[in-house]
Amino acid sequence: MSTPAVPSVLFVCVHNAGRSQMAAAFLTHLAGDRVEVRSAGSAPADAVNAAVVDAMREAGIDIAAEVPKVLTTEAIQAFDVVITMGCGDACPYFPGKRYLDWQLDDPAGQGVDAVRPIRDEIEQRIKGLLSELGFETRA
């Protein structure tokens, strides 16, 4: 007897230090193990943006231990849905994958006050994505 397939979502931005980290954290928080989640960057930073960590902590999600990860072709091939956030031509395209491009402000170099609206928009988009995938969100 086989187990039902778990959808997989990969979030990609340039530095994997802000937008994609927030998106992955929200999806993991809201979906739990019902969705496989990963984030990566085309040119990863050395660390996650401190203002992003603070803004997510305010939302009740601790991402302080997260580290930026490099985007690999294998990662893209392994995921069902690839959501890009400003990585442009650095994101390879593979036929048969579902791609979404979320136009979001870049939190790089911004303080927590500027990050909050980006965080809130990402949270709403994640809730919409979960609905599209057929899941109800949990608190």
PDB file of C-alpha atoms in Angstrom:
ATOM      1  CA  MET A   1       0.000   0.000   0.000  1.00  0.00           C
ATOM      2  CA  SER A   2       1.547   3.327  -1.004  1.00  0.00           C
ATOM      3  CA  THR A   3       1.351   6.525   0.978  1.00  0.00           C
ATOM      4  CA  PRO A   4      -0.121   9.607  -0.668  1.00  0.00           C
ATOM      5  CA  ALA A   5       2.440  11.927  -2.248  1.00  0.00           C
ATOM      6  CA  VAL A   6       3.335  14.988  -0.241  1.00  0.00           C
ATOM      7  CA  PRO A   7       3.547  18.123  -2.408  1.00  0.00           C
ATOM      8  CA  SER A   8       6.947  19.797  -2.421  1.00  0.00           C
ATOM      9  CA  VAL A   9       7.638  23.532  -2.659  1.00  0.00           C
ATOM     10  CA  LEU A  10      10.989  25.234  -3.242  1.00  0.00           C
ATOM     11  CA  PHE A  11      11.356  28.973  -2.547  1.00  0.00           C
ATOM     12  CA  VAL A  12      14.164  30.749  -4.380  1.00  0.00           C
ATOM     13  CA  CYS A  13      15.604  34.244  -4.122  1.00  0.00           C
ATOM     14  CA  VAL A  14      19.079  35.634  -4.725  1.00  0.00           C
ATOM     15  CA  HIS A  15      20.609  35.553  -1.250  1.00  0.00           C
ATOM     16  CA  ASN A  16      18.277  33.095   0.558  1.00  0.00           C
ATOM     17  CA  ALA A  17      18.549  35.470   3.493  1.00  0.00           C
ATOM     18  CA  GLY A  18      15.116  37.093   3.555  1.00  0.00           C
ATOM     19  CA  ARG A  19      12.075  36.469   1.369  1.00  0.00           C
ATOM     20  CA  SER A  20      12.634  32.782   0.640  1.00  0.00           C
ATOM     21  CA  GLN A  21      13.527  32.092   4.281  1.00  0.00           C
ATOM     22  CA  MET A  22      10.319  33.772   5.479  1.00  0.00           C
ATOM     23  CA  ALA A  23       8.209  31.917   2.914  1.00  0.00           C
ATOM     24  CA  ALA A  24       9.701  28.533   3.806  1.00  0.00           C
ATOM     25  CA  ALA A  25       9.235  29.219   7.515  1.00  0.00           C
ATOM     26  CA  PHE A  26       5.584  30.240   7.098  1.00  0.00           C
ATOM     27  CA  LEU A  27       4.794  27.231   4.917  1.00  0.00           C
ATOM     28  CA  THR A  28       6.478  24.874   7.382  1.00  0.00           C
ATOM     29  CA  HIS A  29       4.686  26.550  10.301  1.00  0.00           C
ATOM     30  CA  LEU A  30       1.248  26.458   8.662  1.00  0.00           C
ATOM     31  CA  ALA A  31       1.440  23.110   6.844  1.00  0.00           C
ATOM     32  CA  GLY A  32       3.657  21.046   9.118  1.00  0.00           C
ATOM     33  CA  ASP A  33       4.645  17.773   7.501  1.00  0.00           C
ATOM     34  CA  ARG A  34       1.833  17.945   4.936  1.00  0.00           C
ATOM     35  CA  VAL A  35       4.184  19.767   2.519  1.00  0.00           C
ATOM     36  CA  GLU A  36       7.900  19.281   1.868  1.00  0.00           C
ATOM     37  CA  VAL A  37       9.559  22.711   2.027  1.00  0.00           C
ATOM     38  CA  ARG A  38      12.991  24.036   1.095  1.00  0.00           C
ATOM     39  CA  SER A  39      14.516  27.390   0.284  1.00  0.00           C
ATOM     40  CA  ALA A  40      17.685  28.303  -1.599  1.00  0.00           C
ATOM     41  CA  GLY A  41      19.465  31.195  -3.252  1.00  0.00           C
ATOM     42  CA  SER A  42      21.233  31.716  -6.551  1.00  0.00           C
ATOM     43  CA  ALA A  43      24.002  33.627  -4.703  1.00  0.00           C
ATOM     44  CA  PRO A  44      23.523  32.792  -0.999  1.00  0.00           C
ATOM     45  CA  ALA A  45      24.501  35.288   1.675  1.00  0.00           C
ATOM     46  CA  ASP A  46      26.618  34.354   4.677  1.00  0.00           C
ATOM     47  CA  ALA A  47      23.700  34.630   7.109  1.00  0.00           C
ATOM     48  CA  VAL A  48      19.962  35.260   7.286  1.00  0.00           C
ATOM     49  CA  ASN A  49      19.103  38.966   7.537  1.00  0.00           C
ATOM     50  CA  ALA A  50      18.875  39.902  11.239  1.00  0.00           C
ATOM     51  CA  ALA A  51      15.824  42.130  10.640  1.00  0.00           C
ATOM     52  CA  VAL A  52      14.089  39.172   8.967  1.00  0.00           C
ATOM     53  CA  VAL A  53      14.879  36.969  11.982  1.00  0.00           C
ATOM     54  CA  ASP A  54      13.441  39.657  14.290  1.00  0.00           C
ATOM     55  CA  ALA A  55      10.306  40.146  12.170  1.00  0.00           C
ATOM     56  CA  MET A  56       9.653  36.405  12.064  1.00  0.00           C
ATOM     57  CA  ARG A  57      10.200  36.111  15.808  1.00  0.00           C
ATOM     58  CA  GLU A  58       7.472  38.754  16.226  1.00  0.00           C
ATOM     59  CA  ALA A  59       5.189  36.432  14.224  1.00  0.00           C
ATOM     60  CA  GLY A  60       6.030  33.559  16.579  1.00  0.00           C
ATOM     61  CA  ILE A  61       8.435  31.746  14.242  1.00  0.00           C
ATOM     62  CA  ASP A  62      12.110  31.351  15.130  1.00  0.00           C
ATOM     63  CA  ILE A  63      14.414  31.166  12.102  1.00  0.00           C
ATOM     64  CA  ALA A  64      17.587  32.231  13.935  1.00  0.00           C
ATOM     65  CA  ALA A  65      19.245  28.853  13.297  1.00  0.00           C
ATOM     66  CA  GLU A  66      18.556  28.901   9.530  1.00  0.00           C
ATOM     67  CA  VAL A  67      21.432  29.370   7.096  1.00  0.00           C
ATOM     68  CA  PRO A  68      21.327  30.416   3.441  1.00  0.00           C
ATOM     69  CA  LYS A  69      21.625  27.476   1.046  1.00  0.00           C
ATOM     70  CA  VAL A  70      22.831  27.355  -2.545  1.00  0.00           C
ATOM     71  CA  LEU A  71      20.330  26.661  -5.321  1.00  0.00           C
ATOM     72  CA  THR A  72      21.107  23.470  -7.219  1.00  0.00           C
ATOM     73  CA  THR A  73      19.666  22.102 -10.423  1.00  0.00           C
ATOM     74  CA  GLU A  74      18.889  18.887  -8.552  1.00  0.00           C
ATOM     75  CA  ALA A  75      16.790  20.792  -6.015  1.00  0.00           C
ATOM     76  CA  ILE A  76      14.673  22.365  -8.722  1.00  0.00           C
ATOM     77  CA  GLN A  77      14.190  19.028 -10.442  1.00  0.00           C
ATOM     78  CA  ALA A  78      13.101  17.388  -7.171  1.00  0.00           C
ATOM     79  CA  PHE A  79      10.318  19.845  -6.283  1.00  0.00           C
ATOM     80  CA  ASP A  80       6.764  20.091  -7.636  1.00  0.00           C
ATOM     81  CA  VAL A  81       6.358  23.855  -7.213  1.00  0.00           C
ATOM     82  CA  VAL A  82       9.165  26.404  -7.569  1.00  0.00           C
ATOM     83  CA  ILE A  83       8.412  29.899  -6.298  1.00  0.00           C
ATOM     84  CA  THR A  84      10.918  32.540  -7.326  1.00  0.00           C
ATOM     85  CA  MET A  85      11.315  35.894  -5.636  1.00  0.00           C
ATOM     86  CA  GLY A  86      13.554  38.085  -7.717  1.00  0.00           C
ATOM     87  CA  CYS A  87      16.248  35.629  -8.811  1.00  0.00           C
ATOM     88  CA  GLY A  88      15.623  36.430 -12.485  1.00  0.00           C
ATOM     89  CA  ASP A  89      17.593  34.498 -15.067  1.00  0.00           C
ATOM     90  CA  ALA A  90      19.661  32.743 -12.378  1.00  0.00           C
ATOM     91  CA  CYS A  91      16.748  30.333 -11.809  1.00  0.00           C
ATOM     92  CA  PRO A  92      16.878  27.421 -14.252  1.00  0.00           C
ATOM     93  CA  TYR A  93      13.627  26.391 -15.915  1.00  0.00           C
ATOM     94  CA  PHE A  94      12.509  22.779 -16.293  1.00  0.00           C
ATOM     95  CA  PRO A  95       9.387  21.830 -18.273  1.00  0.00           C
ATOM     96  CA  GLY A  96       6.673  20.159 -16.231  1.00  0.00           C
ATOM     97  CA  LYS A  97       7.356  22.102 -13.050  1.00  0.00           C
ATOM     98  CA  ARG A  98       4.882  24.604 -11.697  1.00  0.00           C
ATOM     99  CA  TYR A  99       6.586  27.988 -11.430  1.00  0.00           C
ATOM    100  CA  LEU A 100       5.276  31.041  -9.616  1.00  0.00           C
ATOM    101  CA  ASP A 101       7.095  34.364  -9.491  1.00  0.00           C
ATOM    102  CA  TRP A 102       6.227  36.436  -6.449  1.00  0.00           C
ATOM    103  CA  GLN A 103       7.167  40.081  -6.900  1.00  0.00           C
ATOM    104  CA  LEU A 104       8.124  41.180  -3.397  1.00  0.00           C
ATOM    105  CA  ASP A 105      10.288  43.984  -2.057  1.00  0.00           C
ATOM    106  CA  ASP A 106      13.781  42.865  -1.079  1.00  0.00           C
ATOM    107  CA  PRO A 107      14.387  43.151   2.688  1.00  0.00           C
ATOM    108  CA  ALA A 108      18.179  43.349   2.199  1.00  0.00           C
ATOM    109  CA  GLY A 109      19.594  46.299   4.082  1.00  0.00           C
ATOM    110  CA  GLN A 110      16.198  47.147   5.587  1.00  0.00           C
ATOM    111  CA  GLY A 111      15.246  47.443   9.239  1.00  0.00           C
ATOM    112  CA  VAL A 112      12.507  45.448  10.913  1.00  0.00           C
ATOM    113  CA  ASP A 113       9.932  48.213  10.262  1.00  0.00           C
ATOM    114  CA  ALA A 114      10.425  47.777   6.506  1.00  0.00           C
ATOM    115  CA  VAL A 115      10.485  43.974   6.767  1.00  0.00           C
ATOM    116  CA  ARG A 116       7.118  43.629   8.545  1.00  0.00           C
ATOM    117  CA  PRO A 117       4.939  44.464   5.489  1.00  0.00           C
ATOM    118  CA  ILE A 118       7.003  42.067   3.346  1.00  0.00           C
ATOM    119  CA  ARG A 119       6.592  39.375   6.015  1.00  0.00           C
ATOM    120  CA  ASP A 120       2.838  39.967   6.186  1.00  0.00           C
ATOM    121  CA  GLU A 121       2.447  39.797   2.398  1.00  0.00           C
ATOM    122  CA  ILE A 122       4.422  36.547   2.286  1.00  0.00           C
ATOM    123  CA  GLU A 123       2.210  35.069   5.013  1.00  0.00           C
ATOM    124  CA  GLN A 124      -0.924  35.905   2.999  1.00  0.00           C
ATOM    125  CA  ARG A 125       0.573  34.415  -0.168  1.00  0.00           C
ATOM    126  CA  ILE A 126       1.488  31.231   1.726  1.00  0.00           C
ATOM    127  CA  LYS A 127      -2.089  30.918   2.987  1.00  0.00           C
ATOM    128  CA  GLY A 128      -3.302  31.306  -0.597  1.00  0.00           C
ATOM    129  CA  LEU A 129      -0.823  28.691  -1.795  1.00  0.00           C
ATOM    130  CA  LEU A 130      -2.021  26.249   0.848  1.00  0.00           C
ATOM    131  CA  SER A 131      -5.572  26.803  -0.283  1.00  0.00           C
ATOM    132  CA  GLU A 132      -4.536  26.138  -3.902  1.00  0.00           C
ATOM    133  CA  LEU A 133      -2.861  22.926  -2.755  1.00  0.00           C
ATOM    134  CA  GLY A 134      -6.102  21.903  -1.029  1.00  0.00           C
ATOM    135  CA  PHE A 135      -5.036  22.401   2.579  1.00  0.00           C
ATOM    136  CA  GLU A 136      -6.678  24.345   5.346  1.00  0.00           C
ATOM    137  CA  THR A 137      -4.228  26.463   7.296  1.00  0.00           C
ATOM    138  CA  ARG A 138      -3.648  25.898  10.958  1.00  0.00           C
ATOM    139  CA  ALA A 139      -2.911  28.598  13.517  1.00  0.00           C
TER     140      ALA A 139
END
